[in-house]
Amino acid sequence: MAEQVEKKTVAEKKTPAKRTTKKIPANKSVEYAATGRRKNSIARVRVIPNGSGKFTINKLGIEEYFTLGVYRLVANQPFEVTQTMGKYDVIVNVHGGGLSGQAGAIRHGIARALVKADESLKPEIKKAGFLTRDARVKERKKYGLKKARKAPQFRKR
């Protein structure tokens, strides 16, 4: 009843397992995801190539979400710089902060996703400064002051 244990040779131990590449089914489209941040806003962006230019933010159209044109302009800047307006569908989930911070976060996320989708766009996007995370956030309030730096009025007498 002695069981024989097979011993593997050194050569057999070192051979790596064969890797199989996953094939994407024809009905599934390729998505490029990225995260954008600005102030207190965080935007999860998905860019789908060969799209119709559909832009969805939190399940609303961009015109419905950003009623001011300035914010729409900020969000679409990466597409304008790279001349890819209307070539990608964009799905965004954004939360935190105000509309200005959210527009900046969306711009940052779209820029990062476009670089993932097409590496040749990186120099244009980087030159425009859209890949850099804007680190400016609101300064905290200090004790003895009314706001971060505003002091109460000083009375001499």
C-alpha atoms as a PDB file:
ATOM      1  CA  MET A   1       0.000   0.000   0.000  1.00  0.00           C
ATOM      2  CA  ALA A   2       2.916   2.265  -0.433  1.00  0.00           C
ATOM      3  CA  GLU A   3       2.040   5.168  -2.673  1.00  0.00           C
ATOM      4  CA  GLN A   4       4.611   6.307  -5.098  1.00  0.00           C
ATOM      5  CA  VAL A   5       5.184  10.054  -5.185  1.00  0.00           C
ATOM      6  CA  GLU A   6       6.185  11.435  -8.524  1.00  0.00           C
ATOM      7  CA  LYS A   7       9.170  13.710  -8.297  1.00  0.00           C
ATOM      8  CA  LYS A   8       9.357  16.541 -10.807  1.00  0.00           C
ATOM      9  CA  THR A   9      12.692  17.337 -12.307  1.00  0.00           C
ATOM     10  CA  VAL A  10      14.169  20.821 -12.023  1.00  0.00           C
ATOM     11  CA  ALA A  11      13.403  21.530 -15.683  1.00  0.00           C
ATOM     12  CA  GLU A  12       9.722  20.647 -15.239  1.00  0.00           C
ATOM     13  CA  LYS A  13       9.388  22.911 -12.203  1.00  0.00           C
ATOM     14  CA  LYS A  14      10.796  25.983 -13.967  1.00  0.00           C
ATOM     15  CA  THR A  15       8.606  25.923 -17.063  1.00  0.00           C
ATOM     16  CA  PRO A  16       5.884  28.542 -16.665  1.00  0.00           C
ATOM     17  CA  ALA A  17       2.276  27.700 -17.270  1.00  0.00           C
ATOM     18  CA  LYS A  18       0.964  28.634 -20.705  1.00  0.00           C
ATOM     19  CA  ARG A  19      -0.930  31.908 -20.737  1.00  0.00           C
ATOM     20  CA  THR A  20      -4.067  32.242 -22.736  1.00  0.00           C
ATOM     21  CA  THR A  21      -5.121  35.617 -24.040  1.00  0.00           C
ATOM     22  CA  LYS A  22      -8.731  36.529 -23.533  1.00  0.00           C
ATOM     23  CA  LYS A  23     -10.607  37.241 -26.714  1.00  0.00           C
ATOM     24  CA  ILE A  24     -13.290  39.895 -26.575  1.00  0.00           C
ATOM     25  CA  PRO A  25     -16.591  38.676 -28.011  1.00  0.00           C
ATOM     26  CA  ALA A  26     -17.836  40.497 -31.113  1.00  0.00           C
ATOM     27  CA  ASN A  27     -20.954  41.778 -29.316  1.00  0.00           C
ATOM     28  CA  LYS A  28     -18.952  43.372 -26.463  1.00  0.00           C
ATOM     29  CA  SER A  29     -17.340  46.746 -27.086  1.00  0.00           C
ATOM     30  CA  VAL A  30     -13.981  47.851 -25.721  1.00  0.00           C
ATOM     31  CA  GLU A  31     -14.066  50.450 -22.955  1.00  0.00           C
ATOM     32  CA  TYR A  32     -11.260  52.535 -21.530  1.00  0.00           C
ATOM     33  CA  ALA A  33     -11.815  53.572 -17.914  1.00  0.00           C
ATOM     34  CA  ALA A  34     -10.039  56.267 -15.920  1.00  0.00           C
ATOM     35  CA  THR A  35     -10.523  58.334 -12.778  1.00  0.00           C
ATOM     36  CA  GLY A  36     -10.371  62.119 -12.720  1.00  0.00           C
ATOM     37  CA  ARG A  37     -10.113  64.316  -9.635  1.00  0.00           C
ATOM     38  CA  ARG A  38     -10.454  68.040  -8.966  1.00  0.00           C
ATOM     39  CA  LYS A  39     -11.071  69.800  -5.627  1.00  0.00           C
ATOM     40  CA  ASN A  40     -13.437  67.415  -3.786  1.00  0.00           C
ATOM     41  CA  SER A  41     -14.896  65.852  -6.946  1.00  0.00           C
ATOM     42  CA  ILE A  42     -14.169  62.361  -8.227  1.00  0.00           C
ATOM     43  CA  ALA A  43     -15.218  61.301 -11.724  1.00  0.00           C
ATOM     44  CA  ARG A  44     -15.197  57.711 -12.973  1.00  0.00           C
ATOM     45  CA  VAL A  45     -15.015  57.970 -16.750  1.00  0.00           C
ATOM     46  CA  ARG A  46     -15.563  55.276 -19.380  1.00  0.00           C
ATOM     47  CA  VAL A  47     -14.679  56.086 -22.997  1.00  0.00           C
ATOM     48  CA  ILE A  48     -16.003  53.835 -25.770  1.00  0.00           C
ATOM     49  CA  PRO A  49     -14.330  54.193 -29.194  1.00  0.00           C
ATOM     50  CA  ASN A  50     -16.225  54.209 -32.503  1.00  0.00           C
ATOM     51  CA  GLY A  51     -19.208  55.815 -30.820  1.00  0.00           C
ATOM     52  CA  SER A  52     -21.727  58.406 -31.879  1.00  0.00           C
ATOM     53  CA  GLY A  53     -20.473  61.119 -29.522  1.00  0.00           C
ATOM     54  CA  LYS A  54     -23.039  60.403 -26.800  1.00  0.00           C
ATOM     55  CA  PHE A  55     -22.073  62.060 -23.488  1.00  0.00           C
ATOM     56  CA  THR A  56     -23.783  60.797 -20.312  1.00  0.00           C
ATOM     57  CA  ILE A  57     -23.143  62.153 -16.815  1.00  0.00           C
ATOM     58  CA  ASN A  58     -24.873  60.389 -13.900  1.00  0.00           C
ATOM     59  CA  LYS A  59     -27.462  58.938 -16.319  1.00  0.00           C
ATOM     60  CA  LEU A  60     -28.281  62.422 -17.694  1.00  0.00           C
ATOM     61  CA  GLY A  61     -27.201  64.094 -20.921  1.00  0.00           C
ATOM     62  CA  ILE A  62     -24.426  66.672 -20.701  1.00  0.00           C
ATOM     63  CA  GLU A  63     -26.872  69.507 -21.539  1.00  0.00           C
ATOM     64  CA  GLU A  64     -29.178  68.463 -18.717  1.00  0.00           C
ATOM     65  CA  TYR A  65     -26.392  68.011 -16.150  1.00  0.00           C
ATOM     66  CA  PHE A  66     -24.350  71.123 -16.985  1.00  0.00           C
ATOM     67  CA  THR A  67     -26.847  73.873 -17.742  1.00  0.00           C
ATOM     68  CA  LEU A  68     -24.038  76.452 -18.077  1.00  0.00           C
ATOM     69  CA  GLY A  69     -22.087  76.197 -21.313  1.00  0.00           C
ATOM     70  CA  VAL A  70     -18.780  76.936 -19.566  1.00  0.00           C
ATOM     71  CA  TYR A  71     -18.848  73.599 -17.753  1.00  0.00           C
ATOM     72  CA  ARG A  72     -19.707  71.717 -20.958  1.00  0.00           C
ATOM     73  CA  LEU A  73     -16.793  73.465 -22.661  1.00  0.00           C
ATOM     74  CA  VAL A  74     -14.395  72.457 -19.848  1.00  0.00           C
ATOM     75  CA  ALA A  75     -15.565  68.834 -19.937  1.00  0.00           C
ATOM     76  CA  ASN A  76     -15.109  68.602 -23.737  1.00  0.00           C
ATOM     77  CA  GLN A  77     -11.666  70.255 -23.887  1.00  0.00           C
ATOM     78  CA  PRO A  78      -9.672  66.997 -24.307  1.00  0.00           C
ATOM     79  CA  PHE A  79     -11.760  66.131 -27.381  1.00  0.00           C
ATOM     80  CA  GLU A  80     -11.281  69.612 -28.871  1.00  0.00           C
ATOM     81  CA  VAL A  81      -7.501  69.548 -28.368  1.00  0.00           C
ATOM     82  CA  THR A  82      -7.153  66.118 -29.997  1.00  0.00           C
ATOM     83  CA  GLN A  83      -9.814  66.726 -32.712  1.00  0.00           C
ATOM     84  CA  THR A  84     -11.714  63.578 -31.657  1.00  0.00           C
ATOM     85  CA  MET A  85     -15.077  65.238 -30.946  1.00  0.00           C
ATOM     86  CA  GLY A  86     -17.906  62.780 -31.666  1.00  0.00           C
ATOM     87  CA  LYS A  87     -15.635  59.751 -32.132  1.00  0.00           C
ATOM     88  CA  TYR A  88     -16.136  58.412 -28.607  1.00  0.00           C
ATOM     89  CA  ASP A  89     -19.112  57.699 -26.371  1.00  0.00           C
ATOM     90  CA  VAL A  90     -18.531  58.893 -22.806  1.00  0.00           C
ATOM     91  CA  ILE A  91     -20.191  57.551 -19.659  1.00  0.00           C
ATOM     92  CA  VAL A  92     -19.353  59.408 -16.448  1.00  0.00           C
ATOM     93  CA  ASN A  93     -20.213  58.825 -12.807  1.00  0.00           C
ATOM     94  CA  VAL A  94     -19.233  61.895 -10.793  1.00  0.00           C
ATOM     95  CA  HIS A  95     -19.792  62.884  -7.163  1.00  0.00           C
ATOM     96  CA  GLY A  96     -18.547  65.371  -4.596  1.00  0.00           C
ATOM     97  CA  GLY A  97     -17.783  69.071  -4.797  1.00  0.00           C
ATOM     98  CA  GLY A  98     -19.592  71.592  -6.953  1.00  0.00           C
ATOM     99  CA  LEU A  99     -20.200  71.846 -10.672  1.00  0.00           C
ATOM    100  CA  SER A 100     -16.877  73.577 -11.375  1.00  0.00           C
ATOM    101  CA  GLY A 101     -14.883  70.855  -9.619  1.00  0.00           C
ATOM    102  CA  GLN A 102     -16.950  68.143 -11.277  1.00  0.00           C
ATOM    103  CA  ALA A 103     -16.316  69.606 -14.738  1.00  0.00           C
ATOM    104  CA  GLY A 104     -12.584  69.675 -14.014  1.00  0.00           C
ATOM    105  CA  ALA A 105     -12.660  66.097 -12.712  1.00  0.00           C
ATOM    106  CA  ILE A 106     -14.471  64.945 -15.853  1.00  0.00           C
ATOM    107  CA  ARG A 107     -11.872  66.705 -18.024  1.00  0.00           C
ATOM    108  CA  HIS A 108      -9.057  64.994 -16.100  1.00  0.00           C
ATOM    109  CA  GLY A 109     -10.732  61.577 -16.387  1.00  0.00           C
ATOM    110  CA  ILE A 110     -11.459  61.927 -20.118  1.00  0.00           C
ATOM    111  CA  ALA A 111      -7.861  62.961 -20.786  1.00  0.00           C
ATOM    112  CA  ARG A 112      -6.520  59.916 -18.946  1.00  0.00           C
ATOM    113  CA  ALA A 113      -8.960  57.577 -20.717  1.00  0.00           C
ATOM    114  CA  LEU A 114      -8.062  58.999 -24.148  1.00  0.00           C
ATOM    115  CA  VAL A 115      -4.375  58.319 -23.489  1.00  0.00           C
ATOM    116  CA  LYS A 116      -5.260  54.715 -22.601  1.00  0.00           C
ATOM    117  CA  ALA A 117      -7.319  54.435 -25.793  1.00  0.00           C
ATOM    118  CA  ASP A 118      -4.712  55.987 -28.090  1.00  0.00           C
ATOM    119  CA  GLU A 119      -1.151  56.554 -26.856  1.00  0.00           C
ATOM    120  CA  SER A 120      -0.369  58.869 -29.811  1.00  0.00           C
ATOM    121  CA  LEU A 121      -2.687  61.534 -28.309  1.00  0.00           C
ATOM    122  CA  LYS A 122      -0.578  61.853 -25.146  1.00  0.00           C
ATOM    123  CA  PRO A 123       1.769  64.693 -26.283  1.00  0.00           C
ATOM    124  CA  GLU A 124      -1.155  66.964 -27.257  1.00  0.00           C
ATOM    125  CA  ILE A 125      -3.096  66.271 -24.058  1.00  0.00           C
ATOM    126  CA  LYS A 126      -0.013  66.645 -21.858  1.00  0.00           C
ATOM    127  CA  LYS A 127       0.942  69.935 -23.525  1.00  0.00           C
ATOM    128  CA  ALA A 128      -2.550  71.280 -22.800  1.00  0.00           C
ATOM    129  CA  GLY A 129      -2.062  70.285 -19.131  1.00  0.00           C
ATOM    130  CA  PHE A 130      -5.068  67.969 -18.831  1.00  0.00           C
ATOM    131  CA  LEU A 131      -3.123  64.989 -17.458  1.00  0.00           C
ATOM    132  CA  THR A 132      -1.901  66.912 -14.420  1.00  0.00           C
ATOM    133  CA  ARG A 133      -4.134  66.657 -11.357  1.00  0.00           C
ATOM    134  CA  ASP A 134      -4.923  70.168 -10.122  1.00  0.00           C
ATOM    135  CA  ALA A 135      -3.969  69.825  -6.454  1.00  0.00           C
ATOM    136  CA  ARG A 136      -5.514  73.108  -5.295  1.00  0.00           C
ATOM    137  CA  VAL A 137      -8.126  72.467  -2.605  1.00  0.00           C
ATOM    138  CA  LYS A 138      -9.829  74.713  -0.078  1.00  0.00           C
ATOM    139  CA  GLU A 139      -7.585  75.698   2.821  1.00  0.00           C
ATOM    140  CA  ARG A 140      -8.797  74.723   6.278  1.00  0.00           C
ATOM    141  CA  LYS A 141     -10.161  77.274   8.754  1.00  0.00           C
ATOM    142  CA  LYS A 142      -7.828  78.265  11.593  1.00  0.00           C
ATOM    143  CA  TYR A 143      -8.926  78.982  15.161  1.00  0.00           C
ATOM    144  CA  GLY A 144      -9.183  82.651  16.091  1.00  0.00           C
ATOM    145  CA  LEU A 145      -9.929  83.549  12.470  1.00  0.00           C
ATOM    146  CA  LYS A 146     -13.227  83.909  10.642  1.00  0.00           C
ATOM    147  CA  LYS A 147     -12.084  81.848   7.633  1.00  0.00           C
ATOM    148  CA  ALA A 148      -8.759  80.341   6.576  1.00  0.00           C
ATOM    149  CA  ARG A 149      -6.972  83.712   6.554  1.00  0.00           C
ATOM    150  CA  LYS A 150      -9.588  86.380   7.308  1.00  0.00           C
ATOM    151  CA  ALA A 151      -9.049  87.790  10.800  1.00  0.00           C
ATOM    152  CA  PRO A 152     -11.613  89.622  12.928  1.00  0.00           C
ATOM    153  CA  GLN A 153     -11.445  93.405  12.763  1.00  0.00           C
ATOM    154  CA  PHE A 154      -8.639  94.832  14.925  1.00  0.00           C
ATOM    155  CA  ARG A 155      -9.522  97.635  17.410  1.00  0.00           C
ATOM    156  CA  LYS A 156      -6.765  99.650  18.928  1.00  0.00           C
ATOM    157  CA  ARG A 157      -8.988 101.452  21.491  1.00  0.00           C
END
